[in-house]
Coordinates of C-alpha atoms in Angstrom, one line a residue:
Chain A
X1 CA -7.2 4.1 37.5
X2 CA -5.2 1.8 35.0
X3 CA -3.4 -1.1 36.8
X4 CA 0.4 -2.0 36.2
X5 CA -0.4 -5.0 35.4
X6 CA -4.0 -4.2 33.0
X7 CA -0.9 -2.2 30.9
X8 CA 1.7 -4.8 31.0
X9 CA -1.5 -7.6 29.7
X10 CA -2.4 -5.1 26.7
X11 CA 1.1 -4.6 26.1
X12 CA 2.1 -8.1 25.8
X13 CA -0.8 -8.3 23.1
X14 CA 1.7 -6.3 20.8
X15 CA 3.3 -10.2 20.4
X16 CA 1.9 -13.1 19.1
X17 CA 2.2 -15.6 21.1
X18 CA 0.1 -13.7 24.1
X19 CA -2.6 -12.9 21.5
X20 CA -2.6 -16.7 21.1
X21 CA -1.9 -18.1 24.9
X22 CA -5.3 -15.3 25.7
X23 CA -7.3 -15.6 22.8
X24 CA -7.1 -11.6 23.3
X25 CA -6.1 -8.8 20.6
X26 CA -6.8 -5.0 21.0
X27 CA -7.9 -2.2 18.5
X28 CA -7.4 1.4 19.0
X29 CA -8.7 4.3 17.5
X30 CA -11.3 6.1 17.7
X31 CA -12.4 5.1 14.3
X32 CA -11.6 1.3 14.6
X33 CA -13.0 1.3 18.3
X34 CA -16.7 2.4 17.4
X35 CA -16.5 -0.6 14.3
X36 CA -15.7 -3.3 16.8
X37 CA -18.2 -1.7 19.3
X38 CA -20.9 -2.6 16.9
X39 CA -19.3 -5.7 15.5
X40 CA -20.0 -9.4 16.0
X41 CA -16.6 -9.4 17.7
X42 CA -17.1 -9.7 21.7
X43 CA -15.0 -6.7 23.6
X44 CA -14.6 -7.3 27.0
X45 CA -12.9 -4.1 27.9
X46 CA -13.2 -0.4 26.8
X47 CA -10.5 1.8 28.0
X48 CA -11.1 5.4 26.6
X49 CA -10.4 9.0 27.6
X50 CA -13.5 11.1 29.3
X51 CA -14.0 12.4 26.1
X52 CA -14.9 9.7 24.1
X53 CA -16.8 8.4 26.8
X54 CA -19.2 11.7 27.4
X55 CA -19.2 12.1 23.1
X56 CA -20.6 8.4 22.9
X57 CA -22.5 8.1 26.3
X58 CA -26.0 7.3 24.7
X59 CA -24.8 4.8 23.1
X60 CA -22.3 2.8 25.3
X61 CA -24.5 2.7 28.2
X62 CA -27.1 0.3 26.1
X63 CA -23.7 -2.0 25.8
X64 CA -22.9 -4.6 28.2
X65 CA -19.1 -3.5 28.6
X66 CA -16.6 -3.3 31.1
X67 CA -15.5 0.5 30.9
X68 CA -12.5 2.0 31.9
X69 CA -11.3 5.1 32.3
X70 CA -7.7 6.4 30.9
X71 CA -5.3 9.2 29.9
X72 CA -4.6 9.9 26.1
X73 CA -0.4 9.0 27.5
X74 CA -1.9 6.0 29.1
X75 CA -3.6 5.0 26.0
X76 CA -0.7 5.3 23.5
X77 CA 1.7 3.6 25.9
X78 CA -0.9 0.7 26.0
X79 CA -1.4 0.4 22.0
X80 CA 0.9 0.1 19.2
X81 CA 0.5 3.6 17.5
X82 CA 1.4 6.5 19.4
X83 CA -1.3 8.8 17.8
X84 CA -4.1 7.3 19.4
X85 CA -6.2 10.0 21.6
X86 CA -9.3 8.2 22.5
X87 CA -9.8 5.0 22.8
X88 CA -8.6 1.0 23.0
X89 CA -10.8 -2.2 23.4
X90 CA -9.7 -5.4 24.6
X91 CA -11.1 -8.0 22.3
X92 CA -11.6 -11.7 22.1
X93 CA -10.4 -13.3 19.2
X94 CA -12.8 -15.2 17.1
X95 CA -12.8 -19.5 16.6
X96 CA -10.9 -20.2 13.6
X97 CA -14.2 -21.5 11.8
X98 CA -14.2 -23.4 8.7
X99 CA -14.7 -21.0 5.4
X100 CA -17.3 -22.7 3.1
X101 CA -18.4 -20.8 0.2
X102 CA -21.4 -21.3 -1.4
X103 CA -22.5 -20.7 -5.5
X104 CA -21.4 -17.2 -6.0
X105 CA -19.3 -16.8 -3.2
X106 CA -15.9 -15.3 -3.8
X107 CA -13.6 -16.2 -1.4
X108 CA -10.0 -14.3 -1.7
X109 CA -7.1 -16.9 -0.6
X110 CA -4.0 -16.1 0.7
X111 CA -0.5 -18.1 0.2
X112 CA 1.6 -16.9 2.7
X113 CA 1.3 -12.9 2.3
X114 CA 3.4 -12.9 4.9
X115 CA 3.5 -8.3 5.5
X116 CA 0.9 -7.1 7.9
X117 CA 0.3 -4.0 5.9
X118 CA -0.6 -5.7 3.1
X119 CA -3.0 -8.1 4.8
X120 CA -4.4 -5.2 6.6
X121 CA -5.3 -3.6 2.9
X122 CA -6.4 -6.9 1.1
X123 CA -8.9 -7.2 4.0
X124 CA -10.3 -3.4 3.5
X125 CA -10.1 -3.9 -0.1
X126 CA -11.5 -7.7 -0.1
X127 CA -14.4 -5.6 1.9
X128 CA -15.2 -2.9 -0.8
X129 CA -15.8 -5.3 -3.1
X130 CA -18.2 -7.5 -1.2
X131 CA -15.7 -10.3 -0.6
X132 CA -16.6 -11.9 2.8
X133 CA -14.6 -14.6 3.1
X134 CA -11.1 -15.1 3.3
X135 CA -9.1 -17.9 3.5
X136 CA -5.2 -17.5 4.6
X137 CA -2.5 -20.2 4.6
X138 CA -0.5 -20.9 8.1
X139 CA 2.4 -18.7 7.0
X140 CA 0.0 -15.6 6.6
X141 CA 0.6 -12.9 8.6
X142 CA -1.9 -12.9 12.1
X143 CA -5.2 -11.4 11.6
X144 CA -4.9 -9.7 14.8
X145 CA -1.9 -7.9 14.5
X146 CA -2.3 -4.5 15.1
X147 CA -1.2 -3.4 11.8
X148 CA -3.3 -5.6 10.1
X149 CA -6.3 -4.3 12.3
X150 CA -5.0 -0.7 11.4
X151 CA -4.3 -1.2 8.1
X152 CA -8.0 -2.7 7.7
X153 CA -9.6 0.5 8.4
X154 CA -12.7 -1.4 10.2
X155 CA -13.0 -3.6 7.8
X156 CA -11.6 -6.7 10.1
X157 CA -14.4 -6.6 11.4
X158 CA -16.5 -7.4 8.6
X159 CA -15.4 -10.4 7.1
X160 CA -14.9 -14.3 7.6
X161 CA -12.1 -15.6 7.6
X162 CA -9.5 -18.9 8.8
X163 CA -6.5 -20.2 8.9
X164 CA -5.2 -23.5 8.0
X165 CA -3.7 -25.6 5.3
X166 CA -4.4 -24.2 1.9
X167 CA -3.6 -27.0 -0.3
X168 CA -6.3 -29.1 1.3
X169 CA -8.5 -26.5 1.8
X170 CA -8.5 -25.6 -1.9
X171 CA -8.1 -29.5 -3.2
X172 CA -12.2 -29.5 -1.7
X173 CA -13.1 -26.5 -3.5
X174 CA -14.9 -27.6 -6.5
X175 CA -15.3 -24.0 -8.4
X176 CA -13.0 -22.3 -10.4
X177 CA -9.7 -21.5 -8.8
X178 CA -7.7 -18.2 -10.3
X179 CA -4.4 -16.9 -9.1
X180 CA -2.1 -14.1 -10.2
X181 CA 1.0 -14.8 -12.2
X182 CA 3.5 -13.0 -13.8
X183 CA 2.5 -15.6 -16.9
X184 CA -1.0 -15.9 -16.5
X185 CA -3.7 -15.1 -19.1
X186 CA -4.6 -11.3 -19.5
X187 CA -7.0 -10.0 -17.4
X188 CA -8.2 -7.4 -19.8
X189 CA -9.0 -10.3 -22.5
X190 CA -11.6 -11.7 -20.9
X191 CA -15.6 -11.1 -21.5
X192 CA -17.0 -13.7 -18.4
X193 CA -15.9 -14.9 -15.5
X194 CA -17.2 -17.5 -12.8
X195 CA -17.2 -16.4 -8.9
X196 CA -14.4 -18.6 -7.5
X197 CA -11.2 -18.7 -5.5
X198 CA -8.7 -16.4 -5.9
X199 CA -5.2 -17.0 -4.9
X200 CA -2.7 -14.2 -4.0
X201 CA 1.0 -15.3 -3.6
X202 CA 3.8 -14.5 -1.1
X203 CA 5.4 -11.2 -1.4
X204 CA 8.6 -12.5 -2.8
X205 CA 7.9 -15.9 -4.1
X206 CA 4.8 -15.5 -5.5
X207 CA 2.3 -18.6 -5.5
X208 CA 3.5 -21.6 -4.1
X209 CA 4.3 -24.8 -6.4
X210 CA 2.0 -26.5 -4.5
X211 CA -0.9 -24.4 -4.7
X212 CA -0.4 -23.3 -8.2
X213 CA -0.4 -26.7 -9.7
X214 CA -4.4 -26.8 -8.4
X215 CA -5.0 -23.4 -9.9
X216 CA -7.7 -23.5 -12.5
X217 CA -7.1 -20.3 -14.5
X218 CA -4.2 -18.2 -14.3
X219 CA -4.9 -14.4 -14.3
X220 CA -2.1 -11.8 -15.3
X221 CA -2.8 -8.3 -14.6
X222 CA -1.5 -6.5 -17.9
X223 CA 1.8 -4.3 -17.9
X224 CA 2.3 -1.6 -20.1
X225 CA 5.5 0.0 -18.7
X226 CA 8.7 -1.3 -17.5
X227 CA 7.8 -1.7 -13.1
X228 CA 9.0 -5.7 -12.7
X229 CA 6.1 -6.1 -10.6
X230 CA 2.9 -5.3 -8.7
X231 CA 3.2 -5.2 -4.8
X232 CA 0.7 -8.0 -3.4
X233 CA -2.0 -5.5 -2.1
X234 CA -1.9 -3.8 -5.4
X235 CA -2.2 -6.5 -7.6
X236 CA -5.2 -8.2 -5.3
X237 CA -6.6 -4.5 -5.9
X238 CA -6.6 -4.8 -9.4
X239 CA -7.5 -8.3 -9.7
X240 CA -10.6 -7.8 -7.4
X241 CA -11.9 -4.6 -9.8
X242 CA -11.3 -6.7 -13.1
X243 CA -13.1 -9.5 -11.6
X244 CA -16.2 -8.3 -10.0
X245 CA -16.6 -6.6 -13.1
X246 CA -16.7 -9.4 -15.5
X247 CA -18.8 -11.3 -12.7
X248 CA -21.9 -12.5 -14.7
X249 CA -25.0 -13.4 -12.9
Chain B
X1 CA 37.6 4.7 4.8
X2 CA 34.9 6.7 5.1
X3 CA 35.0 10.2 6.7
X4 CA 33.2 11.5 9.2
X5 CA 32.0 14.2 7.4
X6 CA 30.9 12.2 4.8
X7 CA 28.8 10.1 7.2
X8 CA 27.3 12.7 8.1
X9 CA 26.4 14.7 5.6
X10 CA 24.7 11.5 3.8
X11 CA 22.6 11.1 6.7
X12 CA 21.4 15.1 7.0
X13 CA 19.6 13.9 3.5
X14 CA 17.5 12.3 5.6
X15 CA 16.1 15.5 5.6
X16 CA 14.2 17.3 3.1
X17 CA 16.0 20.9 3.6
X18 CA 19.4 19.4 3.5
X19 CA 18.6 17.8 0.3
X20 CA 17.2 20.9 -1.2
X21 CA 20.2 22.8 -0.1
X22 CA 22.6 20.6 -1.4
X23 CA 20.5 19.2 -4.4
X24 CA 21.6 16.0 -3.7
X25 CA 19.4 12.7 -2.7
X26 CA 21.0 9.1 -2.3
X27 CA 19.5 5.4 -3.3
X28 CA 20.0 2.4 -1.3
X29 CA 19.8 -1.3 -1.7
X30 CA 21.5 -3.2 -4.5
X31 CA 18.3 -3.2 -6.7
X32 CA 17.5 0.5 -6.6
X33 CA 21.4 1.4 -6.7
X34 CA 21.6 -0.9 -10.2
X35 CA 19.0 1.2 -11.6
X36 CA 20.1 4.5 -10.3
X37 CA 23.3 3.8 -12.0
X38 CA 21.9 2.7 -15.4
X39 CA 19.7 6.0 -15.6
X40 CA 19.4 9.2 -16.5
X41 CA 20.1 10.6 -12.9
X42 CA 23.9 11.8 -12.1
X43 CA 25.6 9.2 -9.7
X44 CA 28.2 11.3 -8.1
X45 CA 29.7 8.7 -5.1
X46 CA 28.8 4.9 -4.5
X47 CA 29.7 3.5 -1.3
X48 CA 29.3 -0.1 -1.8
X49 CA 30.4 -3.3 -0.2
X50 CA 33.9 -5.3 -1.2
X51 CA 30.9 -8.1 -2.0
X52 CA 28.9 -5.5 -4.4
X53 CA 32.2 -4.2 -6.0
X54 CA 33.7 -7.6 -7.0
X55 CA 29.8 -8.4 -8.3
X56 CA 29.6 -5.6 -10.6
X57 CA 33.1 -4.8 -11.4
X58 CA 32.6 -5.3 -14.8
X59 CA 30.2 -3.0 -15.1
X60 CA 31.3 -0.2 -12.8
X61 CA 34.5 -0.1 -14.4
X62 CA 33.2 1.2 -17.7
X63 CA 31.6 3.9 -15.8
X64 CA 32.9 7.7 -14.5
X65 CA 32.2 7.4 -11.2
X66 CA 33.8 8.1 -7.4
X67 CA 33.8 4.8 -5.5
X68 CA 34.1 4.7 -2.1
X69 CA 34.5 1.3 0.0
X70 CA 31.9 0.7 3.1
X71 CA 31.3 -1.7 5.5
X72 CA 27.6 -3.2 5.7
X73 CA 27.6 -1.6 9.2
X74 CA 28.8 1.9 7.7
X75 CA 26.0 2.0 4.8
X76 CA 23.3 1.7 7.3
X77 CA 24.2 4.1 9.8
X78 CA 24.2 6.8 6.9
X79 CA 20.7 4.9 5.5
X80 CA 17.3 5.2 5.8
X81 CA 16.5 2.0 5.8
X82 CA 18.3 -1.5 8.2
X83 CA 18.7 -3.8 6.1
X84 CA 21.2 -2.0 3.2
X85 CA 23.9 -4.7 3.2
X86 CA 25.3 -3.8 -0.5
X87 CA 25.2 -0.3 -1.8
X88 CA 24.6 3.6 -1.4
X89 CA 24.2 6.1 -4.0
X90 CA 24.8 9.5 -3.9
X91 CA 22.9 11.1 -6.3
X92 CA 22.7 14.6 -7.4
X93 CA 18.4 15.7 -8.3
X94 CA 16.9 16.8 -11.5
X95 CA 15.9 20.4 -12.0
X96 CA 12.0 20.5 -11.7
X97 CA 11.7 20.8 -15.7
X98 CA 8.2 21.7 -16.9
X99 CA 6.1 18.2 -18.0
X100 CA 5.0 18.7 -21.6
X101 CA 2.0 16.5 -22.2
X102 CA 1.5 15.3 -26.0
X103 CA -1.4 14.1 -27.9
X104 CA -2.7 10.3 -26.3
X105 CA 0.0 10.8 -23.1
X106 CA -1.6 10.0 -19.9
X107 CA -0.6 12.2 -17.2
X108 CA -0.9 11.8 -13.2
X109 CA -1.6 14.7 -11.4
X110 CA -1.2 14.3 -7.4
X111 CA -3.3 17.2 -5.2
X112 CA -1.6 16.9 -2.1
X113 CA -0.7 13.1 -1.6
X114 CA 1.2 13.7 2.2
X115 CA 2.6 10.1 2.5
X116 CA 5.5 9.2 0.9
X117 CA 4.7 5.5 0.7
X118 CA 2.0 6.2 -1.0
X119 CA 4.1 8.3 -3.6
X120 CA 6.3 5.8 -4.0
X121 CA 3.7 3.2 -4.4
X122 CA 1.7 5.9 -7.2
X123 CA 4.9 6.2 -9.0
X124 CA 5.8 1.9 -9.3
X125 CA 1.8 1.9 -10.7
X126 CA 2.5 4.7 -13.1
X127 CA 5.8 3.4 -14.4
X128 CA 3.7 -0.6 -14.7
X129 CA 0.9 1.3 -16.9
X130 CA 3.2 3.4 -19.2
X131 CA 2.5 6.7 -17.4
X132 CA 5.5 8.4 -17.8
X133 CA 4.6 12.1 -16.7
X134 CA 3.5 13.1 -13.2
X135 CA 3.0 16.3 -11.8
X136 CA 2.8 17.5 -8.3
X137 CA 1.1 20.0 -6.6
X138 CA 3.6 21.8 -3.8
X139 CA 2.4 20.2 -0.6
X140 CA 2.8 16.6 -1.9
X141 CA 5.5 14.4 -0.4
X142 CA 8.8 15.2 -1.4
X143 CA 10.0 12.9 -4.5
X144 CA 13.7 12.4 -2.9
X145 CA 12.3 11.5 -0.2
X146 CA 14.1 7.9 1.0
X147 CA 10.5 6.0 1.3
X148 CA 9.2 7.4 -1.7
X149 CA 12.7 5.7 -3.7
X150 CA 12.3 2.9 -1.5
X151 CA 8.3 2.2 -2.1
X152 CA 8.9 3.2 -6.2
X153 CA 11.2 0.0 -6.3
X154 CA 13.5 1.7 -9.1
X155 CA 10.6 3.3 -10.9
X156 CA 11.8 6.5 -9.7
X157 CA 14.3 6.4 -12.2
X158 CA 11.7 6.0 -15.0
X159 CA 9.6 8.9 -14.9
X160 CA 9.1 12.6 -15.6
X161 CA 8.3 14.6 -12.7
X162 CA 7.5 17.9 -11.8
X163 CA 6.2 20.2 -9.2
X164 CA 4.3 23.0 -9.2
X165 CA 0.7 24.7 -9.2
X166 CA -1.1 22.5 -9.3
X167 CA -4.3 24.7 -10.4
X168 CA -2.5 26.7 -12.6
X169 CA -1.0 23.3 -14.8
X170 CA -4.2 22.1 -15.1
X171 CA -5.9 25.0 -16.2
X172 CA -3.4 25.3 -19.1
X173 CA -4.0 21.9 -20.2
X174 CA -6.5 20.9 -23.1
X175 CA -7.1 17.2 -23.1
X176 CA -9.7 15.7 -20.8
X177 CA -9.0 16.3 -17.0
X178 CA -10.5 12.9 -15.0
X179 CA -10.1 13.3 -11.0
X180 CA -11.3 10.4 -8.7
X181 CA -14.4 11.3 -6.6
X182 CA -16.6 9.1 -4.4
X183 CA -19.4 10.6 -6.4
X184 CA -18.2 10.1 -9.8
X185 CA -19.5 8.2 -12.7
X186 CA -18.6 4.7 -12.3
X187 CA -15.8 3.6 -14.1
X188 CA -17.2 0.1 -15.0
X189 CA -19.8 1.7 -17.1
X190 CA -17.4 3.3 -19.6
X191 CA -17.1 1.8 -23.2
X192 CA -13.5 3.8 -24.0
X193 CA -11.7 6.3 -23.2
X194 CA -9.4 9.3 -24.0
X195 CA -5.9 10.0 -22.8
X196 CA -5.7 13.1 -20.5
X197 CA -4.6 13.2 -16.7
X198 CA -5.7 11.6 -14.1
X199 CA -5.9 13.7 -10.7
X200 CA -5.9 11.7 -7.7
X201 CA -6.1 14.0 -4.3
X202 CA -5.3 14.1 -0.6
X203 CA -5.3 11.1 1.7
X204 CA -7.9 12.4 4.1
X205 CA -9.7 15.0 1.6
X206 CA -9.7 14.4 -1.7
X207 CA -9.1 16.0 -4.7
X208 CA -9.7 20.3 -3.3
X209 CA -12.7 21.9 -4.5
X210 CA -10.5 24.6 -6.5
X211 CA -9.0 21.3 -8.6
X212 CA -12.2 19.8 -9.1
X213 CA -13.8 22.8 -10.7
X214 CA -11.1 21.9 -13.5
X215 CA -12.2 18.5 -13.6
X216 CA -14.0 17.5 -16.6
X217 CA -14.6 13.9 -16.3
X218 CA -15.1 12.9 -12.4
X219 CA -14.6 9.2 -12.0
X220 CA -15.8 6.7 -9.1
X221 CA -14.3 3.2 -8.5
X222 CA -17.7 1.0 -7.9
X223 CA -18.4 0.0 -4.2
X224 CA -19.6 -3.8 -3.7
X225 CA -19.2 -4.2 0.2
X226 CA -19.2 -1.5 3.2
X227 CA -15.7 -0.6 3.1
X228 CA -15.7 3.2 3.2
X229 CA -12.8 4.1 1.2
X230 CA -10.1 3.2 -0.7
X231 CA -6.2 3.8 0.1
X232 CA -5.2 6.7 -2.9
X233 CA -2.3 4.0 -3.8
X234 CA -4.9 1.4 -4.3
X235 CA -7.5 3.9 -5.9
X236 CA -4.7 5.0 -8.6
X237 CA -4.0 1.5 -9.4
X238 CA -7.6 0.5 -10.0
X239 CA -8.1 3.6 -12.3
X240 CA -5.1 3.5 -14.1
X241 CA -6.2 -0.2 -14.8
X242 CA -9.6 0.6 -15.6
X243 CA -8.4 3.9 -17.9
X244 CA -5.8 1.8 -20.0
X245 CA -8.2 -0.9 -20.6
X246 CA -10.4 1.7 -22.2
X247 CA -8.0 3.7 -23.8
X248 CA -8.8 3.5 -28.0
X249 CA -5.9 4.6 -30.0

């Protein structure tokens, strides 16, 4: 039996500043659930309905886990989705560790992309293309937001990642640093390319001032119709394909 | 001053049937409204803002067109969207004309797509790449649809649409039919390419297995991490990218 109050703590979690003041975030979904379950991410508490629980029995009793019981009504008033039949884990947010790439590292970089949807999808798109690390300026949207976790599709749970000031952290980055622009050098033109940084701009404003004037190599994804503009998740999309594939080795 | 009855019978076009049964859609937000009036759709009423009337007064004074005065507060009660402070357009739809594909036309062909964000998203990343001519199959999102104009960020006025059969389009087409499959030939490995359609299927299932007997050329987007899948949004944009690029005239 669910507590008032176990409700009113995950609940809270829908807001920022009680992920930050616990250090705690949730993910539901069946899907979501089973990739954190077998992440490096530490869950403290499982709450799931009797039939997740029977359906993954093998494999949750070989997990050191605190396991409760709960309705599919008690689990959508609990989470942030309201389609969410099976399961919810409270989770314990990660340190915010220092990203440091090494040769051949790409690292995706993030100026204030400030939509949770579109972090959520450059995090499952940074993952299908083998980028582990990410690096997101203080004005990014939170990590553990649960439409970032839900817009990840699992893939939150597979990559590195911090927070903090992205002019510094780039000024100590010795490799190539790309980032999109409107006037940036064609994509399509190149034969080569370096593994590096690449920088992704604020949904309105594009890249900073700032960070643009440390930018190495701008990169323009080409247009051939009359659409002003990518959206951010889009363009990083693009950018990601065009650039793995010129990646020489 | 706005009647009731006018209030209310923008906001029953929240709903597909009432649009259908009165063949009318509406646009919202300056930006889209700007582009709806400079196309080729049939503006029949704007509601707009004392602010957005003296702004384009020029403009809308050269034009044949009912205007009707509204309060910010008045344009988003009959709205989709919160944050409408400027304009409304009531819009009357296209009749679903047959798309006519010539020689080296790209054509989009969507099996199904449910969401209408993603839509709206498909048809921005059609309009950036040139591709002018989509088709639907039935059970894709409806086009009208106030988050499909909202997500196509004005490209809605910009291309050809048209719904149908899917199965029954394709089969009378002669030019290359590509479809995007997990399976498919990587799309890296291509040295050029001709100008057919592209289909792109169903969020949670693909393109159907009646459609991808048609398919002549199926097409994979090359996996570099553990991400599962790829959003069809995201999917379209890398292809279309990829397919362009290669395109020889």
């Amino acid at each position: 039996m669910l507590s008032k109050n176990t409700v009113k703590f995950i609940k809270s979690l829908h807001q920022k500043k009680y992920r930050i003041s616990s250090q705690r975030f949730f993910v539901e979904g069946e899907k979501s659930v089973l990739e954190v379950l077998h992440s490096n991410f530490l869950v403290e508490t499982l709450f799931a309905t009797t039939q997740f629980l029977e359906k993954h029995e093998g494999m949750l009793s070989r997990m050191n886990l605190e396991i409760q019981e709960a309705s599919q009504k008690q689990l959508e008033a609990m989470g942030f989705y309201q389609s969410n039949d099976m399961a919810l884990a409270l989770v314990k947010m990660k340190e915010n560790l220092p990203i440091i790439p090494e040769k051949g590292d790409w690292v995706v970089a993030l100026d204030d992309v400030r939509d949770p949807g579109n972090l959520g999808t450059i995090i499952r798109i940074a993952d299908w293309y083998g980028i582990r690390k990410l690096f997101f300026s203080n004005q990014t949207a939170d990590f553990y937001n649960p439409k970032v976790i839900q817009a990840s599709m699992g893939s939150f749970c597979r990559v590195d990642f911090s927070y903090g000031d992205l002019f510094s952290w780039i000024k100590n980055y010795e490799g190539p640093i790309y980032g999109a622009f409107m006037d940036g050098e064609n994509i399509h033109g190149f034969q080569e390319i370096k593994a590096g940084v690449l920088v992704m701009g604020n949904e309105s404003n594009g890249v900073s001032k700032e960070i643009e004037s440390l930018v190495t190599q701008k990169l323009a994804i080409p247009s051939f119709g009359q659409a002003e503009s990518l959206n951010v998740a889009i363009a990083t999309a693009i950018l990601c394909d065009n650039l793995k594939r010129l990646e020489k080795h």
